[in-house]
Every structure is written in C-alpha cells, then in structure tokens.
Amino acid sequence: HVFYRWSDESVPKLTSIADDSGDIVYFEYNEEILKISHKEKTYILHREKAEEGWLISKVTDPIGRTTEIDYEAHALYFNFWGGAQNGKKNTYYLLKSVSYPTGFVSKYSYITGTKWLYEKQNGKIEYAKVSERFDADGQLRTDYISYNYSKEPDGCPDYKSDKLPTGYNYTTVLTD
C-alpha cells in the first residue's frame, strides 16, 4: 500500500508519501521552494512565478550541485470557432536551456505549426515543436539533433486541404 498525506490548507498540498515498509518521502513548501526529502537526502526545487502558475527555475541535489532551467515565453494563437474576432493568444513557456553543474548546457529551439481543429478549417491552434537540440561546453557543441517534420496528421505547418492526409511520417535528422 501507498499512503498519501495532505495539508489542511484551503488548497491542500501533498506533505508525504509512505509505503508499508516505512519508507517516507516528505514535501515542504514555501513561496519559492519545494523540498523533497527521503531518508537523509533532500532535493530543492526553486520556483519562479510565470504569467499563470509556476516554473521550476533550478534544482539543487543533496550534495549542493545546482542545475538551472531557463524558459522562453511564446504567445501562440488559438481560435476555436474561426473568424478573426474569436481568436486569442495563449502564453506557453518552452524549455530554452538546462545548465548542469558540470558546465554543460543543453539548448533547445522551436518552430511553430498550425493545427486545424475541424475538417472545414473553422478553427485552428498554433503550437511549438522542437526544431533543434544540442549540448554546449563553452564553444564546443556536441550531440546536435535537428528535427524535421513532414506529412504529419495535424497539418503542420499549414495544411490547407479539407481532409487530413491518409499517411504521415516523422523525420529526425541526427548530425554530430
């Protein structure tokens, strides 16, 4: 069995998870930090306020090493019914980079696509997809991956037909 314990606040927070063997994982919260502890190890997740909600900005491991996480805000268009007056932009926070204690940084880039919500193109939504990812250590770039998408079922980047294609495939090109 697994047992979950929650706080008595108006918006309950998970305070611990325990199992039959007596193992317990504890959760402590304050405005900008979440601590997760098990036995004598504690991970600290640092949070920062985003437009709506929170983002994890860095993680500190039990021996004090910190991994930093950076995001990039993208306003992407959404229109459920069609017609210019009905659309709006929603803000999405996309992973931009992860900086590791070793000095390596993983970086990400994105492209946007358009998905039609109906066969007759009444509504549509923009969304982001990874276009490239690589690791960097100073000027040295390694593990470069370029993502190319074609013939997708969602119509990205701008499918114009009344019907979705009958076949699709995803292509990923890996370059050293």
mmCIF file of N, CA and C in Angstrom, residues 6-107:
data_model
loop_
_atom_site.group_PDB
_atom_site.id
_atom_site.type_symbol
_atom_site.label_atom_id
_atom_site.label_comp_id
_atom_site.label_asym_id
_atom_site.label_seq_id
_atom_site.Cartn_x
_atom_site.Cartn_y
_atom_site.Cartn_z
ATOM 1 N N TRP A 6 -1.912 14.845 3.120
ATOM 2 C CA TRP A 6 -2.140 16.181 2.571
ATOM 3 C C TRP A 6 -2.253 17.195 3.699
ATOM 4 N N SER A 7 -1.915 18.457 3.424
ATOM 5 C CA SER A 7 -2.046 19.528 4.411
ATOM 6 C C SER A 7 -3.523 19.875 4.590
ATOM 7 N N ASP A 8 -3.814 20.622 5.657
ATOM 8 C CA ASP A 8 -5.197 21.031 5.948
ATOM 9 C C ASP A 8 -5.520 22.417 5.391
ATOM 10 N N GLU A 9 -4.739 22.906 4.444
ATOM 11 C CA GLU A 9 -4.953 24.244 3.894
ATOM 12 C C GLU A 9 -6.162 24.254 2.961
ATOM 13 N N SER A 10 -6.619 25.458 2.595
ATOM 14 C CA SER A 10 -7.763 25.565 1.678
ATOM 15 C C SER A 10 -7.455 24.935 0.323
ATOM 16 N N VAL A 11 -6.205 25.033 -0.103
ATOM 17 C CA VAL A 11 -5.731 24.305 -1.283
ATOM 18 C C VAL A 11 -4.709 23.296 -0.754
ATOM 19 N N PRO A 12 -5.135 22.055 -0.545
ATOM 20 C CA PRO A 12 -4.253 21.064 0.076
ATOM 21 C C PRO A 12 -2.977 20.828 -0.726
ATOM 22 N N LYS A 13 -1.888 20.603 0.017
ATOM 23 C CA LYS A 13 -0.603 20.274 -0.591
ATOM 24 C C LYS A 13 -0.177 18.902 -0.087
ATOM 25 N N LEU A 14 0.452 18.144 -0.965
ATOM 26 C CA LEU A 14 0.987 16.847 -0.586
ATOM 27 C C LEU A 14 2.128 17.057 0.406
ATOM 28 N N THR A 15 2.070 16.423 1.571
ATOM 29 C CA THR A 15 3.117 16.594 2.578
ATOM 30 C C THR A 15 3.991 15.358 2.730
ATOM 31 N N SER A 16 3.448 14.153 2.402
ATOM 32 C CA SER A 16 4.285 12.956 2.469
ATOM 33 C C SER A 16 3.638 11.802 1.712
ATOM 34 N N ILE A 17 4.510 10.880 1.309
ATOM 35 C CA ILE A 17 4.081 9.620 0.696
ATOM 36 C C ILE A 17 4.821 8.522 1.460
ATOM 37 N N ALA A 18 4.068 7.546 1.967
ATOM 38 C CA ALA A 18 4.672 6.453 2.728
ATOM 39 C C ALA A 18 4.213 5.119 2.160
ATOM 40 N N ASP A 19 5.033 4.086 2.366
ATOM 41 C CA ASP A 19 4.631 2.739 1.946
ATOM 42 C C ASP A 19 4.605 1.817 3.163
ATOM 43 N N ASP A 20 4.196 0.591 2.951
ATOM 44 C CA ASP A 20 4.062 -0.389 4.044
ATOM 45 C C ASP A 20 5.380 -0.680 4.758
ATOM 46 N N SER A 21 6.495 -0.508 4.080
ATOM 47 C CA SER A 21 7.791 -0.813 4.695
ATOM 48 C C SER A 21 8.305 0.315 5.577
ATOM 49 N N GLY A 22 7.582 1.439 5.600
ATOM 50 C CA GLY A 22 8.006 2.560 6.437
ATOM 51 C C GLY A 22 8.805 3.616 5.717
ATOM 52 N N ASP A 23 9.069 3.415 4.446
ATOM 53 C CA ASP A 23 9.748 4.451 3.661
ATOM 54 C C ASP A 23 8.824 5.652 3.509
ATOM 55 N N ILE A 24 9.351 6.840 3.763
ATOM 56 C CA ILE A 24 8.535 8.057 3.665
ATOM 57 C C ILE A 24 9.299 9.106 2.863
ATOM 58 N N VAL A 25 8.619 9.721 1.940
ATOM 59 C CA VAL A 25 9.136 10.874 1.203
ATOM 60 C C VAL A 25 8.351 12.085 1.695
ATOM 61 N N TYR A 26 9.080 13.137 2.124
ATOM 62 C CA TYR A 26 8.447 14.341 2.671
ATOM 63 C C TYR A 26 8.523 15.481 1.665
ATOM 64 N N PHE A 27 7.494 16.323 1.694
ATOM 65 C CA PHE A 27 7.426 17.502 0.828
ATOM 66 C C PHE A 27 7.202 18.723 1.717
ATOM 67 N N GLU A 28 8.067 19.743 1.538
ATOM 68 C CA GLU A 28 7.921 21.008 2.262
ATOM 69 C C GLU A 28 7.854 22.131 1.236
ATOM 70 N N TYR A 29 6.955 23.085 1.473
ATOM 71 C CA TYR A 29 6.728 24.167 0.528
ATOM 72 C C TYR A 29 6.903 25.515 1.201
ATOM 73 N N ASN A 30 7.396 26.471 0.443
ATOM 74 C CA ASN A 30 7.215 27.877 0.777
ATOM 75 C C ASN A 30 7.008 28.597 -0.549
ATOM 76 N N GLU A 31 6.983 29.881 -0.556
ATOM 77 C CA GLU A 31 6.618 30.631 -1.764
ATOM 78 C C GLU A 31 7.475 30.275 -2.979
ATOM 79 N N GLU A 32 8.787 30.099 -2.774
ATOM 80 C CA GLU A 32 9.675 29.902 -3.919
ATOM 81 C C GLU A 32 10.417 28.571 -3.929
ATOM 82 N N ILE A 33 10.183 27.720 -2.946
ATOM 83 C CA ILE A 33 10.958 26.476 -2.846
ATOM 84 C C ILE A 33 10.052 25.291 -2.520
ATOM 85 N N LEU A 34 10.370 24.154 -3.136
ATOM 86 C CA LEU A 34 9.769 22.880 -2.771
ATOM 87 C C LEU A 34 10.926 21.960 -2.383
ATOM 88 N N LYS A 35 10.902 21.444 -1.159
ATOM 89 C CA LYS A 35 11.924 20.493 -0.707
ATOM 90 C C LYS A 35 11.318 19.104 -0.734
ATOM 91 N N ILE A 36 12.058 18.161 -1.327
ATOM 92 C CA ILE A 36 11.650 16.765 -1.353
ATOM 93 C C ILE A 36 12.733 15.972 -0.629
ATOM 94 N N SER A 37 12.352 15.328 0.460
ATOM 95 C CA SER A 37 13.324 14.626 1.301
ATOM 96 C C SER A 37 12.960 13.158 1.443
ATOM 97 N N HIS A 38 13.999 12.331 1.375
ATOM 98 C CA HIS A 38 13.851 10.892 1.620
ATOM 99 C C HIS A 38 15.083 10.440 2.381
ATOM 100 N N LYS A 39 14.862 9.872 3.550
ATOM 101 C CA LYS A 39 15.950 9.479 4.441
ATOM 102 C C LYS A 39 16.839 10.695 4.679
ATOM 103 N N GLU A 40 18.090 10.667 4.308
ATOM 104 C CA GLU A 40 18.965 11.809 4.588
ATOM 105 C C GLU A 40 19.293 12.618 3.342
ATOM 106 N N LYS A 41 18.502 12.449 2.301
ATOM 107 C CA LYS A 41 18.740 13.180 1.052
ATOM 108 C C LYS A 41 17.599 14.158 0.794
ATOM 109 N N THR A 42 17.975 15.375 0.404
ATOM 110 C CA THR A 42 16.981 16.402 0.115
ATOM 111 C C THR A 42 17.289 17.051 -1.232
ATOM 112 N N TYR A 43 16.279 17.139 -2.057
ATOM 113 C CA TYR A 43 16.347 17.881 -3.313
ATOM 114 C C TYR A 43 15.551 19.158 -3.123
ATOM 115 N N ILE A 44 16.062 20.256 -3.652
ATOM 116 C CA ILE A 44 15.372 21.537 -3.544
ATOM 117 C C ILE A 44 15.023 22.024 -4.940
ATOM 118 N N LEU A 45 13.746 22.233 -5.177
ATOM 119 C CA LEU A 45 13.267 22.771 -6.449
ATOM 120 C C LEU A 45 12.917 24.237 -6.227
ATOM 121 N N HIS A 46 13.607 25.120 -6.937
ATOM 122 C CA HIS A 46 13.370 26.561 -6.832
ATOM 123 C C HIS A 46 12.343 26.941 -7.892
ATOM 124 N N ARG A 47 11.336 27.680 -7.478
ATOM 125 C CA ARG A 47 10.259 28.057 -8.396
ATOM 126 C C ARG A 47 10.301 29.552 -8.675
ATOM 127 N N GLU A 48 9.787 29.918 -9.851
ATOM 128 C CA GLU A 48 9.606 31.336 -10.144
ATOM 129 C C GLU A 48 8.219 31.517 -10.746
ATOM 130 N N LYS A 49 7.630 32.649 -10.448
ATOM 131 C CA LYS A 49 6.271 32.930 -10.900
ATOM 132 C C LYS A 49 6.271 33.184 -12.405
ATOM 133 N N ALA A 50 5.350 32.551 -13.092
ATOM 134 C CA ALA A 50 5.126 32.785 -14.521
ATOM 135 C C ALA A 50 3.780 33.495 -14.651
ATOM 136 N N GLU A 51 3.417 33.820 -15.865
ATOM 137 C CA GLU A 51 2.159 34.535 -16.095
ATOM 138 C C GLU A 51 0.980 33.828 -15.422
ATOM 139 N N GLU A 52 0.896 32.536 -15.615
ATOM 140 C CA GLU A 52 -0.138 31.733 -14.967
ATOM 141 C C GLU A 52 0.526 30.497 -14.384
ATOM 142 N N GLY A 53 0.798 30.514 -13.092
ATOM 143 C CA GLY A 53 1.412 29.364 -12.459
ATOM 144 C C GLY A 53 2.875 29.586 -12.118
ATOM 145 N N TRP A 54 3.600 28.471 -12.016
ATOM 146 C CA TRP A 54 4.984 28.481 -11.589
ATOM 147 C C TRP A 54 5.844 27.671 -12.541
ATOM 148 N N LEU A 55 7.130 28.028 -12.605
ATOM 149 C CA LEU A 55 8.121 27.281 -13.372
ATOM 150 C C LEU A 55 9.233 26.853 -12.422
ATOM 151 N N ILE A 56 9.796 25.667 -12.645
ATOM 152 C CA ILE A 56 10.966 25.234 -11.880
ATOM 153 C C ILE A 56 12.186 25.907 -12.516
ATOM 154 N N SER A 57 12.870 26.775 -11.779
ATOM 155 C CA SER A 57 13.998 27.526 -12.334
ATOM 156 C C SER A 57 15.351 26.866 -12.057
ATOM 157 N N LYS A 58 15.431 26.104 -10.973
ATOM 158 C CA LYS A 58 16.654 25.356 -10.706
ATOM 159 C C LYS A 58 16.368 24.246 -9.706
ATOM 160 N N VAL A 59 17.249 23.245 -9.740
ATOM 161 C CA VAL A 59 17.144 22.093 -8.843
ATOM 162 C C VAL A 59 18.493 21.911 -8.171
ATOM 163 N N THR A 60 18.471 21.819 -6.837
ATOM 164 C CA THR A 60 19.696 21.574 -6.081
ATOM 165 C C THR A 60 19.633 20.150 -5.529
ATOM 166 N N ASP A 61 20.690 19.368 -5.787
ATOM 167 C CA ASP A 61 20.700 17.966 -5.357
ATOM 168 C C ASP A 61 21.219 17.863 -3.912
ATOM 169 N N PRO A 62 21.206 16.671 -3.325
ATOM 170 C CA PRO A 62 21.605 16.511 -1.919
ATOM 171 C C PRO A 62 23.030 16.941 -1.585
ATOM 172 N N ILE A 63 23.938 17.002 -2.571
ATOM 173 C CA ILE A 63 25.307 17.435 -2.247
ATOM 174 C C ILE A 63 25.575 18.882 -2.671
ATOM 175 N N GLY A 64 24.493 19.614 -2.994
ATOM 176 C CA GLY A 64 24.609 21.050 -3.252
ATOM 177 C C GLY A 64 24.845 21.466 -4.693
ATOM 178 N N ARG A 65 24.870 20.521 -5.624
ATOM 179 C CA ARG A 65 25.054 20.882 -7.033
ATOM 180 C C ARG A 65 23.725 21.418 -7.583
ATOM 181 N N THR A 66 23.817 22.459 -8.402
ATOM 182 C CA THR A 66 22.612 23.103 -8.918
ATOM 183 C C THR A 66 22.520 22.981 -10.431
ATOM 184 N N THR A 67 21.362 22.599 -10.893
ATOM 185 C CA THR A 67 21.026 22.569 -12.314
ATOM 186 C C THR A 67 20.030 23.697 -12.549
ATOM 187 N N GLU A 68 20.347 24.597 -13.498
ATOM 188 C CA GLU A 68 19.473 25.739 -13.768
ATOM 189 C C GLU A 68 18.669 25.497 -15.037
ATOM 190 N N ILE A 69 17.417 25.943 -15.009
ATOM 191 C CA ILE A 69 16.490 25.718 -16.120
ATOM 192 C C ILE A 69 15.967 27.067 -16.579
ATOM 193 N N ASP A 70 16.047 27.318 -17.897
ATOM 194 C CA ASP A 70 15.601 28.589 -18.462
ATOM 195 C C ASP A 70 14.506 28.333 -19.479
ATOM 196 N N TYR A 71 13.526 29.219 -19.518
ATOM 197 C CA TYR A 71 12.383 29.095 -20.419
ATOM 198 C C TYR A 71 12.269 30.329 -21.289
ATOM 199 N N GLU A 72 11.521 30.196 -22.359
ATOM 200 C CA GLU A 72 11.240 31.318 -23.250
ATOM 201 C C GLU A 72 9.736 31.366 -23.471
ATOM 202 N N ALA A 73 9.144 32.529 -23.234
ATOM 203 C CA ALA A 73 7.700 32.689 -23.402
ATOM 204 C C ALA A 73 7.354 32.827 -24.883
ATOM 205 N N HIS A 74 6.358 32.081 -25.319
ATOM 206 C CA HIS A 74 5.861 32.162 -26.691
ATOM 207 C C HIS A 74 4.352 32.375 -26.648
ATOM 208 N N ALA A 75 3.875 33.396 -27.346
ATOM 209 C CA ALA A 75 2.437 33.638 -27.456
ATOM 210 C C ALA A 75 1.954 32.945 -28.732
ATOM 211 N N LEU A 76 1.109 31.947 -28.568
ATOM 212 C CA LEU A 76 0.631 31.148 -29.696
ATOM 213 C C LEU A 76 -0.872 31.323 -29.853
ATOM 214 N N TYR A 77 -1.293 31.454 -31.085
ATOM 215 C CA TYR A 77 -2.671 31.780 -31.437
ATOM 216 C C TYR A 77 -3.597 30.575 -31.289
ATOM 217 N N PHE A 78 -4.802 30.840 -30.784
ATOM 218 C CA PHE A 78 -5.830 29.813 -30.647
ATOM 219 C C PHE A 78 -7.162 30.415 -31.071
ATOM 220 N N ASN A 79 -7.879 29.701 -31.921
ATOM 221 C CA ASN A 79 -9.185 30.164 -32.368
ATOM 222 C C ASN A 79 -10.079 28.947 -32.537
ATOM 223 N N PHE A 80 -10.977 28.748 -31.596
ATOM 224 C CA PHE A 80 -11.806 27.548 -31.603
ATOM 225 C C PHE A 80 -12.872 27.581 -32.692
ATOM 226 N N TRP A 81 -13.485 28.731 -32.900
ATOM 227 C CA TRP A 81 -14.643 28.806 -33.804
ATOM 228 C C TRP A 81 -14.314 29.322 -35.187
ATOM 229 N N GLY A 82 -13.178 29.921 -35.392
ATOM 230 C CA GLY A 82 -12.873 30.556 -36.676
ATOM 231 C C GLY A 82 -13.291 32.014 -36.639
ATOM 232 N N GLY A 83 -12.809 32.780 -37.609
ATOM 233 C CA GLY A 83 -13.112 34.211 -37.630
ATOM 234 C C GLY A 83 -12.122 34.969 -36.768
ATOM 235 N N ALA A 84 -11.606 36.062 -37.284
ATOM 236 C CA ALA A 84 -10.541 36.809 -36.611
ATOM 237 C C ALA A 84 -10.955 37.330 -35.237
ATOM 238 N N GLN A 85 -12.228 37.689 -35.055
ATOM 239 C CA GLN A 85 -12.660 38.276 -33.790
ATOM 240 C C GLN A 85 -12.681 37.278 -32.632
ATOM 241 N N ASN A 86 -12.663 36.000 -32.923
ATOM 242 C CA ASN A 86 -12.774 34.991 -31.883
ATOM 243 C C ASN A 86 -11.434 34.458 -31.372
ATOM 244 N N GLY A 87 -10.335 34.845 -31.981
ATOM 245 C CA GLY A 87 -9.042 34.290 -31.608
ATOM 246 C C GLY A 87 -8.402 35.001 -30.435
ATOM 247 N N LYS A 88 -7.450 34.327 -29.843
ATOM 248 C CA LYS A 88 -6.629 34.949 -28.792
ATOM 249 C C LYS A 88 -5.286 34.246 -28.752
ATOM 250 N N LYS A 89 -4.345 34.838 -28.055
ATOM 251 C CA LYS A 89 -3.020 34.242 -27.906
ATOM 252 C C LYS A 89 -2.874 33.726 -26.481
ATOM 253 N N ASN A 90 -2.360 32.512 -26.376
ATOM 254 C CA ASN A 90 -2.034 31.916 -25.087
ATOM 255 C C ASN A 90 -0.516 31.891 -24.942
ATOM 256 N N THR A 91 -0.028 32.137 -23.736
ATOM 257 C CA THR A 91 1.405 32.129 -23.497
ATOM 258 C C THR A 91 1.839 30.747 -23.020
ATOM 259 N N TYR A 92 2.854 30.198 -23.700
ATOM 260 C CA TYR A 92 3.446 28.914 -23.343
ATOM 261 C C TYR A 92 4.916 29.150 -23.016
ATOM 262 N N TYR A 93 5.413 28.482 -21.996
ATOM 263 C CA TYR A 93 6.810 28.605 -21.613
ATOM 264 C C TYR A 93 7.543 27.368 -22.096
ATOM 265 N N LEU A 94 8.390 27.565 -23.088
ATOM 266 C CA LEU A 94 9.119 26.463 -23.702
ATOM 267 C C LEU A 94 10.523 26.383 -23.118
ATOM 268 N N LEU A 95 10.978 25.165 -22.919
ATOM 269 C CA LEU A 95 12.307 24.940 -22.377
ATOM 270 C C LEU A 95 13.351 25.520 -23.328
ATOM 271 N N LYS A 96 14.159 26.448 -22.835
ATOM 272 C CA LYS A 96 15.186 27.087 -23.658
ATOM 273 C C LYS A 96 16.553 26.453 -23.414
ATOM 274 N N SER A 97 16.885 26.225 -22.124
ATOM 275 C CA SER A 97 18.180 25.622 -21.816
ATOM 276 C C SER A 97 18.168 25.004 -20.426
ATOM 277 N N VAL A 98 19.064 24.029 -20.261
ATOM 278 C CA VAL A 98 19.301 23.405 -18.962
ATOM 279 C C VAL A 98 20.811 23.464 -18.740
ATOM 280 N N SER A 99 21.220 24.156 -17.678
ATOM 281 C CA SER A 99 22.643 24.311 -17.355
ATOM 282 C C SER A 99 22.991 23.379 -16.200
ATOM 283 N N TYR A 100 23.879 22.443 -16.465
ATOM 284 C CA TYR A 100 24.242 21.410 -15.496
ATOM 285 C C TYR A 100 25.444 21.833 -14.665
ATOM 286 N N PRO A 101 25.614 21.259 -13.483
ATOM 287 C CA PRO A 101 26.762 21.602 -12.634
ATOM 288 C C PRO A 101 28.107 21.296 -13.288
ATOM 289 N N THR A 102 28.137 20.422 -14.277
ATOM 290 C CA THR A 102 29.380 20.064 -14.967
ATOM 291 C C THR A 102 29.864 21.161 -15.911
ATOM 292 N N GLY A 103 29.016 22.157 -16.179
ATOM 293 C CA GLY A 103 29.354 23.212 -17.132
ATOM 294 C C GLY A 103 28.663 23.027 -18.467
ATOM 295 N N PHE A 104 28.174 21.835 -18.743
ATOM 296 C CA PHE A 104 27.435 21.607 -19.986
ATOM 297 C C PHE A 104 26.089 22.309 -19.938
ATOM 298 N N VAL A 105 25.639 22.750 -21.107
ATOM 299 C CA VAL A 105 24.333 23.371 -21.255
ATOM 300 C C VAL A 105 23.618 22.681 -22.408
ATOM 301 N N SER A 106 22.393 22.229 -22.180
ATOM 302 C CA SER A 106 21.557 21.700 -23.257
ATOM 303 C C SER A 106 20.647 22.829 -23.722
ATOM 304 N N LYS A 107 20.624 23.070 -25.042
ATOM 305 C CA LYS A 107 19.834 24.175 -25.594
ATOM 306 C C LYS A 107 18.805 23.646 -26.577
#
